[in-house]
Amino acid sequence: MAELATQSPVQLMALQLLLWHSALWTGQEAVPLSPASALPIPRSFLLKSLEQVRKIQAEGTELLEALVSEEGCLSQLHSGLVLYQSLLQALAGISAEVSPALDMLQLDVTNFAITIWQQMEDLGVAPEVKPIQGTMPAFTSAFQRRAGGVLVISNLQNFLELAYRVLRYLTKP
């Protein structure tokens, strides 16, 4: 276990992906391909197996709910919003025609980040130190600001679509 702690985040991610792939590949091979109705399988065995499958499914659902906890989702959502606050600030001066829309978008993202932070505080899961904005990219030309704007806004849209799906999932009973 100590060896894992000394690995770089990229190496740990690669190892994690390899393990997931191995687990999924093995799982695909384990799926029965055809019904085995011709085999004389005792009914008691089948009933016990069904009970075990239900138990494992329930445990998997419980684990999934723990992994997609409200607190963890809110923390990741807040971190993403803080990142996009920085990126949107870097786009200041992109052009006079889009400046009002950019200002409104920055305000909305900031307000959303504040709302998420306040909810984390209410739940008692907010870190003691509020995250600060990271280093902003420097767009030195009008072209870089426009191209950066397209990338930032596009990625922000994708982030918000994912955030919307996660928040909808959390609202389900």
PDB file of C-alpha atoms in Angstrom:
ATOM      1  CA  MET A   1       0.000   0.000   0.000  1.00  0.00           C
ATOM      2  CA  ALA A   2       2.922   2.348   0.718  1.00  0.00           C
ATOM      3  CA  GLU A   3       4.061   1.886  -2.867  1.00  0.00           C
ATOM      4  CA  LEU A   4       0.733   3.261  -4.130  1.00  0.00           C
ATOM      5  CA  ALA A   5       1.147   6.415  -2.048  1.00  0.00           C
ATOM      6  CA  THR A   6       4.437   7.195  -3.810  1.00  0.00           C
ATOM      7  CA  GLN A   7       2.920   6.916  -7.294  1.00  0.00           C
ATOM      8  CA  SER A   8       2.160  10.038  -9.298  1.00  0.00           C
ATOM      9  CA  PRO A   9      -1.497  10.970  -9.816  1.00  0.00           C
ATOM     10  CA  VAL A  10      -1.182  10.058 -13.504  1.00  0.00           C
ATOM     11  CA  GLN A  11       0.202   6.626 -12.646  1.00  0.00           C
ATOM     12  CA  LEU A  12      -2.569   6.065 -10.093  1.00  0.00           C
ATOM     13  CA  MET A  13      -5.189   7.098 -12.650  1.00  0.00           C
ATOM     14  CA  ALA A  14      -3.695   4.745 -15.239  1.00  0.00           C
ATOM     15  CA  LEU A  15      -3.673   1.912 -12.695  1.00  0.00           C
ATOM     16  CA  GLN A  16      -7.270   2.675 -11.758  1.00  0.00           C
ATOM     17  CA  LEU A  17      -8.336   2.645 -15.420  1.00  0.00           C
ATOM     18  CA  LEU A  18      -6.510  -0.638 -15.963  1.00  0.00           C
ATOM     19  CA  LEU A  19      -8.275  -2.184 -12.961  1.00  0.00           C
ATOM     20  CA  TRP A  20     -11.662  -0.916 -14.150  1.00  0.00           C
ATOM     21  CA  HIS A  21     -11.012  -2.254 -17.632  1.00  0.00           C
ATOM     22  CA  SER A  22      -9.934  -5.631 -16.238  1.00  0.00           C
ATOM     23  CA  ALA A  23     -13.018  -5.829 -14.029  1.00  0.00           C
ATOM     24  CA  LEU A  24     -15.365  -4.885 -16.858  1.00  0.00           C
ATOM     25  CA  TRP A  25     -13.696  -7.225 -19.355  1.00  0.00           C
ATOM     26  CA  THR A  26     -13.899 -10.136 -16.921  1.00  0.00           C
ATOM     27  CA  GLY A  27     -17.515  -9.247 -16.195  1.00  0.00           C
ATOM     28  CA  GLN A  28     -18.369  -9.413 -19.886  1.00  0.00           C
ATOM     29  CA  GLU A  29     -16.861 -12.880 -20.142  1.00  0.00           C
ATOM     30  CA  ALA A  30     -18.862 -14.066 -17.115  1.00  0.00           C
ATOM     31  CA  VAL A  31     -22.269 -13.243 -18.609  1.00  0.00           C
ATOM     32  CA  PRO A  32     -24.121 -16.416 -19.652  1.00  0.00           C
ATOM     33  CA  LEU A  33     -24.572 -16.552 -23.402  1.00  0.00           C
ATOM     34  CA  SER A  34     -27.576 -18.865 -23.613  1.00  0.00           C
ATOM     35  CA  PRO A  35     -30.229 -20.118 -21.238  1.00  0.00           C
ATOM     36  CA  ALA A  36     -29.274 -23.294 -19.455  1.00  0.00           C
ATOM     37  CA  SER A  37     -32.837 -24.610 -19.148  1.00  0.00           C
ATOM     38  CA  ALA A  38     -31.770 -28.102 -20.207  1.00  0.00           C
ATOM     39  CA  LEU A  39     -29.522 -28.532 -17.162  1.00  0.00           C
ATOM     40  CA  PRO A  40     -31.050 -30.170 -14.083  1.00  0.00           C
ATOM     41  CA  ILE A  41     -30.366 -27.338 -11.611  1.00  0.00           C
ATOM     42  CA  PRO A  42     -32.076 -27.746  -8.221  1.00  0.00           C
ATOM     43  CA  ARG A  43     -34.727 -25.103  -7.501  1.00  0.00           C
ATOM     44  CA  SER A  44     -33.260 -24.419  -4.027  1.00  0.00           C
ATOM     45  CA  PHE A  45     -29.930 -23.526  -5.635  1.00  0.00           C
ATOM     46  CA  LEU A  46     -31.638 -21.137  -8.058  1.00  0.00           C
ATOM     47  CA  LEU A  47     -33.611 -19.432  -5.286  1.00  0.00           C
ATOM     48  CA  LYS A  48     -30.488 -19.043  -3.155  1.00  0.00           C
ATOM     49  CA  SER A  49     -28.602 -17.642  -6.159  1.00  0.00           C
ATOM     50  CA  LEU A  50     -31.392 -15.135  -6.856  1.00  0.00           C
ATOM     51  CA  GLU A  51     -31.252 -14.025  -3.225  1.00  0.00           C
ATOM     52  CA  GLN A  52     -27.480 -13.518  -3.473  1.00  0.00           C
ATOM     53  CA  VAL A  53     -27.851 -11.509  -6.698  1.00  0.00           C
ATOM     54  CA  ARG A  54     -30.439  -9.235  -5.028  1.00  0.00           C
ATOM     55  CA  LYS A  55     -28.159  -8.780  -2.012  1.00  0.00           C
ATOM     56  CA  ILE A  56     -25.189  -7.878  -4.212  1.00  0.00           C
ATOM     57  CA  GLN A  57     -27.320  -5.480  -6.275  1.00  0.00           C
ATOM     58  CA  ALA A  58     -28.539  -3.761  -3.090  1.00  0.00           C
ATOM     59  CA  GLU A  59     -24.974  -3.461  -1.779  1.00  0.00           C
ATOM     60  CA  GLY A  60     -23.847  -2.076  -5.152  1.00  0.00           C
ATOM     61  CA  THR A  61     -26.646   0.495  -5.130  1.00  0.00           C
ATOM     62  CA  GLU A  62     -25.742   1.509  -1.573  1.00  0.00           C
ATOM     63  CA  LEU A  63     -22.077   1.847  -2.522  1.00  0.00           C
ATOM     64  CA  LEU A  64     -22.946   3.888  -5.615  1.00  0.00           C
ATOM     65  CA  GLU A  65     -25.050   6.240  -3.513  1.00  0.00           C
ATOM     66  CA  ALA A  66     -22.161   6.643  -1.068  1.00  0.00           C
ATOM     67  CA  LEU A  67     -19.733   7.349  -3.900  1.00  0.00           C
ATOM     68  CA  VAL A  68     -22.069   9.898  -5.454  1.00  0.00           C
ATOM     69  CA  SER A  69     -22.676  11.580  -2.144  1.00  0.00           C
ATOM     70  CA  GLU A  70     -24.203  14.994  -1.968  1.00  0.00           C
ATOM     71  CA  GLU A  71     -21.178  16.403  -0.161  1.00  0.00           C
ATOM     72  CA  GLY A  72     -18.652  15.128  -2.692  1.00  0.00           C
ATOM     73  CA  CYS A  73     -20.738  16.337  -5.602  1.00  0.00           C
ATOM     74  CA  LEU A  74     -21.135  19.784  -4.079  1.00  0.00           C
ATOM     75  CA  SER A  75     -17.406  20.040  -3.436  1.00  0.00           C
ATOM     76  CA  GLN A  76     -16.538  19.077  -7.014  1.00  0.00           C
ATOM     77  CA  LEU A  77     -19.215  21.371  -8.365  1.00  0.00           C
ATOM     78  CA  HIS A  78     -17.857  24.276  -6.332  1.00  0.00           C
ATOM     79  CA  SER A  79     -14.279  23.573  -7.452  1.00  0.00           C
ATOM     80  CA  GLY A  80     -15.371  23.541 -11.083  1.00  0.00           C
ATOM     81  CA  LEU A  81     -17.239  26.814 -10.690  1.00  0.00           C
ATOM     82  CA  VAL A  82     -14.180  28.450  -9.084  1.00  0.00           C
ATOM     83  CA  LEU A  83     -12.096  27.289 -12.052  1.00  0.00           C
ATOM     84  CA  TYR A  84     -14.579  28.735 -14.535  1.00  0.00           C
ATOM     85  CA  GLN A  85     -14.684  32.015 -12.580  1.00  0.00           C
ATOM     86  CA  SER A  86     -10.944  32.339 -13.246  1.00  0.00           C
ATOM     87  CA  LEU A  87     -11.248  31.392 -16.887  1.00  0.00           C
ATOM     88  CA  LEU A  88     -14.099  33.826 -17.486  1.00  0.00           C
ATOM     89  CA  GLN A  89     -12.108  36.626 -15.837  1.00  0.00           C
ATOM     90  CA  ALA A  90      -9.253  35.910 -18.224  1.00  0.00           C
ATOM     91  CA  LEU A  91     -11.599  36.612 -21.128  1.00  0.00           C
ATOM     92  CA  ALA A  92     -12.233  40.208 -19.995  1.00  0.00           C
ATOM     93  CA  GLY A  93     -11.869  42.565 -22.924  1.00  0.00           C
ATOM     94  CA  ILE A  94     -12.685  39.901 -25.488  1.00  0.00           C
ATOM     95  CA  SER A  95     -14.822  42.395 -27.418  1.00  0.00           C
ATOM     96  CA  ALA A  96     -17.192  45.260 -26.711  1.00  0.00           C
ATOM     97  CA  GLU A  97     -20.115  43.413 -28.301  1.00  0.00           C
ATOM     98  CA  VAL A  98     -19.936  40.348 -26.016  1.00  0.00           C
ATOM     99  CA  SER A  99     -18.688  42.117 -22.905  1.00  0.00           C
ATOM    100  CA  PRO A 100     -22.161  42.573 -21.321  1.00  0.00           C
ATOM    101  CA  ALA A 101     -23.010  38.888 -21.866  1.00  0.00           C
ATOM    102  CA  LEU A 102     -19.631  37.840 -20.457  1.00  0.00           C
ATOM    103  CA  ASP A 103     -20.142  40.055 -17.402  1.00  0.00           C
ATOM    104  CA  MET A 104     -23.570  38.517 -16.791  1.00  0.00           C
ATOM    105  CA  LEU A 105     -22.169  35.007 -17.193  1.00  0.00           C
ATOM    106  CA  GLN A 106     -19.357  35.773 -14.721  1.00  0.00           C
ATOM    107  CA  LEU A 107     -21.891  37.101 -12.217  1.00  0.00           C
ATOM    108  CA  ASP A 108     -24.125  34.054 -12.595  1.00  0.00           C
ATOM    109  CA  VAL A 109     -21.215  31.612 -12.188  1.00  0.00           C
ATOM    110  CA  THR A 110     -19.991  33.523  -9.127  1.00  0.00           C
ATOM    111  CA  ASN A 111     -23.478  33.535  -7.586  1.00  0.00           C
ATOM    112  CA  PHE A 112     -23.872  29.816  -8.241  1.00  0.00           C
ATOM    113  CA  ALA A 113     -20.474  29.108  -6.635  1.00  0.00           C
ATOM    114  CA  ILE A 114     -21.510  31.158  -3.575  1.00  0.00           C
ATOM    115  CA  THR A 115     -24.814  29.267  -3.334  1.00  0.00           C
ATOM    116  CA  ILE A 116     -23.015  25.911  -3.476  1.00  0.00           C
ATOM    117  CA  TRP A 117     -20.484  27.069  -0.866  1.00  0.00           C
ATOM    118  CA  GLN A 118     -23.263  28.237   1.471  1.00  0.00           C
ATOM    119  CA  GLN A 119     -25.002  24.870   1.130  1.00  0.00           C
ATOM    120  CA  MET A 120     -21.740  23.086   1.947  1.00  0.00           C
ATOM    121  CA  GLU A 121     -21.401  25.269   5.058  1.00  0.00           C
ATOM    122  CA  ASP A 122     -25.008  24.503   6.059  1.00  0.00           C
ATOM    123  CA  LEU A 123     -24.278  20.776   5.724  1.00  0.00           C
ATOM    124  CA  GLY A 124     -21.039  21.167   7.683  1.00  0.00           C
ATOM    125  CA  VAL A 125     -18.920  19.783   4.842  1.00  0.00           C
ATOM    126  CA  ALA A 126     -17.222  22.961   3.637  1.00  0.00           C
ATOM    127  CA  PRO A 127     -13.434  22.927   3.989  1.00  0.00           C
ATOM    128  CA  GLU A 128     -12.025  25.263   6.632  1.00  0.00           C
ATOM    129  CA  VAL A 129     -10.247  27.302   3.975  1.00  0.00           C
ATOM    130  CA  LYS A 130     -12.287  28.554   1.051  1.00  0.00           C
ATOM    131  CA  PRO A 131     -10.631  27.630  -2.259  1.00  0.00           C
ATOM    132  CA  ILE A 132      -9.026  30.489  -4.118  1.00  0.00           C
ATOM    133  CA  GLN A 133      -8.990  31.031  -7.826  1.00  0.00           C
ATOM    134  CA  GLY A 134      -6.029  29.552  -9.618  1.00  0.00           C
ATOM    135  CA  THR A 135      -3.720  31.242 -12.034  1.00  0.00           C
ATOM    136  CA  MET A 136      -5.552  32.704 -14.968  1.00  0.00           C
ATOM    137  CA  PRO A 137      -4.350  32.064 -18.496  1.00  0.00           C
ATOM    138  CA  ALA A 138      -3.004  35.126 -20.284  1.00  0.00           C
ATOM    139  CA  PHE A 139      -4.638  35.728 -23.628  1.00  0.00           C
ATOM    140  CA  THR A 140      -2.253  38.147 -25.315  1.00  0.00           C
ATOM    141  CA  SER A 141      -4.081  38.733 -28.579  1.00  0.00           C
ATOM    142  CA  ALA A 142      -7.643  39.279 -29.708  1.00  0.00           C
ATOM    143  CA  PHE A 143      -7.499  35.967 -31.561  1.00  0.00           C
ATOM    144  CA  GLN A 144      -6.378  34.107 -28.408  1.00  0.00           C
ATOM    145  CA  ARG A 145      -9.178  35.724 -26.391  1.00  0.00           C
ATOM    146  CA  ARG A 146     -11.773  34.726 -29.025  1.00  0.00           C
ATOM    147  CA  ALA A 147     -10.429  31.180 -29.417  1.00  0.00           C
ATOM    148  CA  GLY A 148     -10.055  30.868 -25.634  1.00  0.00           C
ATOM    149  CA  GLY A 149     -13.583  32.192 -25.247  1.00  0.00           C
ATOM    150  CA  VAL A 150     -14.990  29.533 -27.543  1.00  0.00           C
ATOM    151  CA  LEU A 151     -13.146  26.788 -25.637  1.00  0.00           C
ATOM    152  CA  VAL A 152     -14.006  28.122 -22.169  1.00  0.00           C
ATOM    153  CA  ILE A 153     -17.694  28.646 -22.932  1.00  0.00           C
ATOM    154  CA  SER A 154     -17.981  25.281 -24.681  1.00  0.00           C
ATOM    155  CA  ASN A 155     -16.378  23.469 -21.745  1.00  0.00           C
ATOM    156  CA  LEU A 156     -18.475  25.471 -19.278  1.00  0.00           C
ATOM    157  CA  GLN A 157     -21.605  24.314 -21.117  1.00  0.00           C
ATOM    158  CA  ASN A 158     -20.464  20.674 -20.862  1.00  0.00           C
ATOM    159  CA  PHE A 159     -19.639  21.138 -17.171  1.00  0.00           C
ATOM    160  CA  LEU A 160     -23.060  22.661 -16.478  1.00  0.00           C
ATOM    161  CA  GLU A 161     -24.850  19.857 -18.347  1.00  0.00           C
ATOM    162  CA  LEU A 162     -23.056  17.321 -16.160  1.00  0.00           C
ATOM    163  CA  ALA A 163     -23.776  19.389 -13.034  1.00  0.00           C
ATOM    164  CA  TYR A 164     -27.449  19.496 -13.998  1.00  0.00           C
ATOM    165  CA  ARG A 165     -27.598  15.701 -14.385  1.00  0.00           C
ATOM    166  CA  VAL A 166     -25.843  15.148 -11.047  1.00  0.00           C
ATOM    167  CA  LEU A 167     -28.131  17.601  -9.240  1.00  0.00           C
ATOM    168  CA  ARG A 168     -31.175  15.927 -10.809  1.00  0.00           C
ATOM    169  CA  TYR A 169     -29.852  12.552  -9.635  1.00  0.00           C
ATOM    170  CA  LEU A 170     -29.453  13.893  -6.107  1.00  0.00           C
ATOM    171  CA  THR A 171     -33.057  15.136  -6.056  1.00  0.00           C
ATOM    172  CA  LYS A 172     -34.413  11.627  -6.654  1.00  0.00           C
ATOM    173  CA  PRO A 173     -35.732   9.973  -3.477  1.00  0.00           C
TER     174      PRO A 173
END
